[in-house]
XYZ file of C-alpha atoms in Angstrom:
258
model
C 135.583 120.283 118.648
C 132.050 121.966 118.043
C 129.762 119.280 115.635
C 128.761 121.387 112.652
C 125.071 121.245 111.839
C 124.147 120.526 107.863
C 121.603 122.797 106.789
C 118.005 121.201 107.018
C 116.799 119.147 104.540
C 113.158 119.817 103.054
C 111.298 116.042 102.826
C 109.848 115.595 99.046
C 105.807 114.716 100.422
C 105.430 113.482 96.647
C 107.993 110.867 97.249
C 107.276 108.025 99.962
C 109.945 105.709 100.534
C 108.499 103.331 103.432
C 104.833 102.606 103.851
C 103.663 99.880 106.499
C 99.728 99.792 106.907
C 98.582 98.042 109.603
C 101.331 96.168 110.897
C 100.759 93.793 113.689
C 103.089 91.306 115.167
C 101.227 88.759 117.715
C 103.972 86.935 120.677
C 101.971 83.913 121.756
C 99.325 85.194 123.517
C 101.660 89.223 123.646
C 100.113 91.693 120.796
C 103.748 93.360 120.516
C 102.861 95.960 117.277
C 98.969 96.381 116.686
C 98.163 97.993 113.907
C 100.856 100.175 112.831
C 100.429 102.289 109.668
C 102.864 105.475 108.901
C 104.418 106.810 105.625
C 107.984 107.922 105.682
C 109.097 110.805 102.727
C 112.217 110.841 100.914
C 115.039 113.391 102.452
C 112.752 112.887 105.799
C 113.864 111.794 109.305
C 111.283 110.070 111.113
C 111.598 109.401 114.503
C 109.773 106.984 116.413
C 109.418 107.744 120.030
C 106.825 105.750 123.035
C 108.086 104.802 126.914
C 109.900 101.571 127.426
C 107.852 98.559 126.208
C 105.908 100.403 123.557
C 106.634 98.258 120.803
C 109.321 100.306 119.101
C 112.388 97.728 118.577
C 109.407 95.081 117.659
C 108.230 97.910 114.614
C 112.128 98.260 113.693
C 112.540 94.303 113.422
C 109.240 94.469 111.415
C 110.829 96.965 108.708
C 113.958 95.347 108.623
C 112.843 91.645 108.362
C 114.371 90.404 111.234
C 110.570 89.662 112.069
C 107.806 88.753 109.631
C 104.486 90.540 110.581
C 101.362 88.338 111.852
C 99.109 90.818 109.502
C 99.891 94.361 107.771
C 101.716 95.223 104.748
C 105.119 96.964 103.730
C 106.017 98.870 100.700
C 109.462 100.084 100.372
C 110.268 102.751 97.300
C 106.935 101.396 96.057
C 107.596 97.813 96.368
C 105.557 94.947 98.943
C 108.308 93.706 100.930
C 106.074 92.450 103.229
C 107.803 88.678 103.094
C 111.213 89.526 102.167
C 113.981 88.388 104.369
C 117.006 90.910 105.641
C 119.231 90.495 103.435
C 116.640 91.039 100.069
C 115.445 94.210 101.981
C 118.742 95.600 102.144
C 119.784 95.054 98.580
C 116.403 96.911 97.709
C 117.901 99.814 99.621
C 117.068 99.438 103.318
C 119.773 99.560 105.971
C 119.888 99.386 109.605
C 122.161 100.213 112.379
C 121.784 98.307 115.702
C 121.880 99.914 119.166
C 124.355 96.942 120.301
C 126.880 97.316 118.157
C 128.515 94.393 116.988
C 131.833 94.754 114.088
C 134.066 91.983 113.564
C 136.876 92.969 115.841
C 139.943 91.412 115.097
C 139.453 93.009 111.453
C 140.086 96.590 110.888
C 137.883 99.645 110.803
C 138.108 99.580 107.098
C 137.681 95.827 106.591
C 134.538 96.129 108.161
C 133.218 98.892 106.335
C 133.911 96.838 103.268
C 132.428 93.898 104.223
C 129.418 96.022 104.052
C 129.719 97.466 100.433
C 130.039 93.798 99.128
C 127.073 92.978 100.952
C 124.977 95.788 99.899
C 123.824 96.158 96.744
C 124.738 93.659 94.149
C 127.222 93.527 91.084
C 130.300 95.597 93.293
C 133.727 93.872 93.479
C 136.396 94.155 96.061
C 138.393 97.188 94.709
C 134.926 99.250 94.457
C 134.185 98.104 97.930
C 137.410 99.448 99.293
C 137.291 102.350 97.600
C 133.702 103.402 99.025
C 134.755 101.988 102.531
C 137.342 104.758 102.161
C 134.960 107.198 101.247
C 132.553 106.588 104.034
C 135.303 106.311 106.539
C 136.197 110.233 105.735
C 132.469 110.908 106.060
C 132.069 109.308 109.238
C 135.125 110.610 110.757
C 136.881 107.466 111.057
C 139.665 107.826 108.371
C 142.456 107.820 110.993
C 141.314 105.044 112.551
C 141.073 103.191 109.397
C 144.102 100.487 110.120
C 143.251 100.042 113.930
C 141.500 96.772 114.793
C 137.878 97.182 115.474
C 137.830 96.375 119.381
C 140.017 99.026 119.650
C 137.399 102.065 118.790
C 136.098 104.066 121.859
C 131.887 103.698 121.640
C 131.389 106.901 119.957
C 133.851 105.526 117.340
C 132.118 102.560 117.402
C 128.807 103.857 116.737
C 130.316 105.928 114.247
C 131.699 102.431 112.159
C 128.073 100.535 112.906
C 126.509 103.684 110.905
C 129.505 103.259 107.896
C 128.943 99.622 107.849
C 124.893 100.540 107.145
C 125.804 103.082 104.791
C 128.310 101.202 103.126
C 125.142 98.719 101.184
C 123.697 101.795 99.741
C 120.764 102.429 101.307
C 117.719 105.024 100.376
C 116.279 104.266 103.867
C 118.438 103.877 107.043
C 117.096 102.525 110.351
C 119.029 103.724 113.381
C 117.732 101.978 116.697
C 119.130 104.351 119.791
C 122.239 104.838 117.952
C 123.122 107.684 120.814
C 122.804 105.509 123.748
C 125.789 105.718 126.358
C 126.811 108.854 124.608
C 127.795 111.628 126.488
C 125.865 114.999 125.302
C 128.844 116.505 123.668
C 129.580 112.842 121.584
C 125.363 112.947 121.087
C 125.610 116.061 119.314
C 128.433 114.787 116.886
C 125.985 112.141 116.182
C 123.149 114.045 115.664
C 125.412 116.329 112.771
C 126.225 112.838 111.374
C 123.167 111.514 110.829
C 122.148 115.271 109.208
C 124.814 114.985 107.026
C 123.176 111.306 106.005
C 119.939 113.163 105.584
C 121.738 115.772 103.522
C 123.401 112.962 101.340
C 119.724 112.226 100.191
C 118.768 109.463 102.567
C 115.775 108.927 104.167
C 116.371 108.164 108.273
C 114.063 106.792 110.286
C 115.260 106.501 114.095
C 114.074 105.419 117.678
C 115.330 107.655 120.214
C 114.776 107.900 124.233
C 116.787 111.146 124.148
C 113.983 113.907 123.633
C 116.586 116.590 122.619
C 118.229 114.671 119.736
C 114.663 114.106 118.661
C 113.929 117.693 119.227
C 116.979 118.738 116.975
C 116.823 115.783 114.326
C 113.326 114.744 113.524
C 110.829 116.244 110.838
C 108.333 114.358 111.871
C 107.687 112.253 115.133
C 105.467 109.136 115.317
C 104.689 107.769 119.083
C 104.238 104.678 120.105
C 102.433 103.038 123.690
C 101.337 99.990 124.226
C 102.144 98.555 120.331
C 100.109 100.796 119.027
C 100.565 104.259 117.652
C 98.946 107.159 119.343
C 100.084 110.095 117.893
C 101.647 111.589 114.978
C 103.163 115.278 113.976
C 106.062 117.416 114.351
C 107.825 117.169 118.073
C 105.973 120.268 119.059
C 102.471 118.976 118.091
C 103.607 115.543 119.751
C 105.056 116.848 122.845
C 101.614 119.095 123.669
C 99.323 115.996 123.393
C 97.965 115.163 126.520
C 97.689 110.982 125.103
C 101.956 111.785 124.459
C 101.841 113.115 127.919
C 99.760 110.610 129.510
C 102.003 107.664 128.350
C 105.068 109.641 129.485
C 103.881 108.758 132.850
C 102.302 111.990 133.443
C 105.370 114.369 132.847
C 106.014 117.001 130.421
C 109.811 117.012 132.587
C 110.927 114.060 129.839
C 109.143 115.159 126.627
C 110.573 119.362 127.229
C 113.820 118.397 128.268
C-alpha cells in the first residue's frame, strides 16, 4: 500500500522550541561536539546530517540528557535545561526515539505504549494511559497488532512502536536517531509519511539521517555536522551545493544527490 504524504507543515520562525549555543562535549583527551549552536522552530523538522564519526549521536545524547555537556547551554520551549537529567527533559516535553530499538517484549504492543504515557508527562493515571496508547496505536498503524507480544513485530513494526512509545509522554520536540535504518525503501517511505503526520500533529522533529532521500523529502531545514563541529546550515539544496558539505562527503556529490 502507497504511504500517503501529509501536506507540509509551515515552521512558526517566531516560535523556537530547542536552542543549544555552543555545545561541547570533551571524551578524555576526544573533543566529540565542539561548539554546537542551532535553533530548532516549532512545526519544523530539523535534520542533522555529517559522515560517520561526525559527532551526531554525541549532539542527540547532549539534547536528550543522556550526556551532560563539558560547556554550552540548552533552552528547551524557553527553559535552560542545560543540567537536567532524561527523565526531567522529557516531562518538559522532549522525547526521543532510539535507532536500536529496545520494547519490553514479553509485554504487548499496547502495554508498551502505555508504559510510555505514565511516564510522560505527569498527573495521568492508568485508564488515561490506555486510552492514549490506543489512540497512538491507530496513528502509528499498529492497532491490529495491539494484543501481540512485542518480540513478535517485524522491524518496520517495531520502529513504528519505538516512535508510539516517544509519542506516548507528550512531547513538543521529538528526537528520532536513524529511525529508517534496515528499512527497505518502500517501509522508508511509510516512515517518512509517519513522521509528517507527527509534524502535522504540531510537533517539532528533529532527526539524524544517513539516508539523503528521506532527508531530501522530510527536512525543512538541514544542519551538517564533520568532525564535532557544525559546518553548514540551510535547506537540503543550499546544503547539498556546498563544496565544505561536499568535501566531508568524501568528495562525492553521488551520496548527497542520491
Amino acid at each position: 500500500m502507497t504511504a500517503v504524504m501529509p501536506a507540509r507543515t509551515t515552521p512558526d520562525q517566531g516560535n523556537v522550541v530547542l536552542r543549544a549555543q555552543g555545545l561541547s562535549k570533551r571524551f578524555g583527551g576526544l573533543l566529540a561536539v565542539q561548539n554546537v549552536s542551532f535553533t530548532q522552530y516549532a512545526g519544523e523538522i530539523l535534520a542533522v546530517i555529517g559522515p560517520n564519526g561526525a559527532g551526531k549521536t554525541t549532539l542527540l545524547n547532549l539534547l536528550s540528557g543522556v550526556y551532560r555537556p563539558t560547556s554550552g547551554q540548552l533552552w528547551l520551549l524557553g527553559n535552560d535545561v542545560t543540567g537536567h537529567a532524561m527523565e526531567a527533559r522529557c516531562h518538559a516535553g522532549l522525547g526521543r526515539a532510539f535507532q536500536i530499538v529496545r520494547p519490553f517484549p514479553e509485554m504487548t504492543v499496547h502495554e508498551n505504549v502505555t508504559v510510555g504515557a505514565l511516564f510522560g508527562k505527569r498527573g495521568m493515571n492508568l485508564p488515561q494511559a490506555r486510552e492514549r496508547a490506543y489512540d497512538l496505536l491507530e496513528r502509528t498503524g499498529l492497532a491490529a497488532h495491539a494484543d501481540k507480544a512485542a518480540h513478535e513485530l517485524t522491524l518496520l513494526q517495531d520502529k513504528r512502536l519505538e516512535v508510539a512509545r516517544a509519542l506516548a509522554t507528550q512531547p513538543q520536540v521529538l528526537l528520532l536517531d536513524e529511525v529508517m535504518a534496515g528499512l527497505r525503501p518502500a517501509e522508508a517511505q511509510e516512515a517518512v509519511a509517519l513522521v509528517r503526520s507527527v509534524q502535522e500533529s504540531g510537533v517539532s522533529v528533529l532527526f539524524i539521517e544517513h539516508i539523503m532521500p528521506v532527508v531530501r523529502d522530510l527536512a525543512d531545514r538541514v544542519v551538517v555536522m564533520d568532525q564535532g563541529q557544525v559546518i553548514a546550515e540551510g535547506t537540503y539544496r543550499e546544503v547539498t551545493a556546498n563544496p565544505q558539505v561536499v568535501s566531508a562527503y568524501l568528495g562525492t556529490e553521488t551520496e548527497l544527490h542520491a
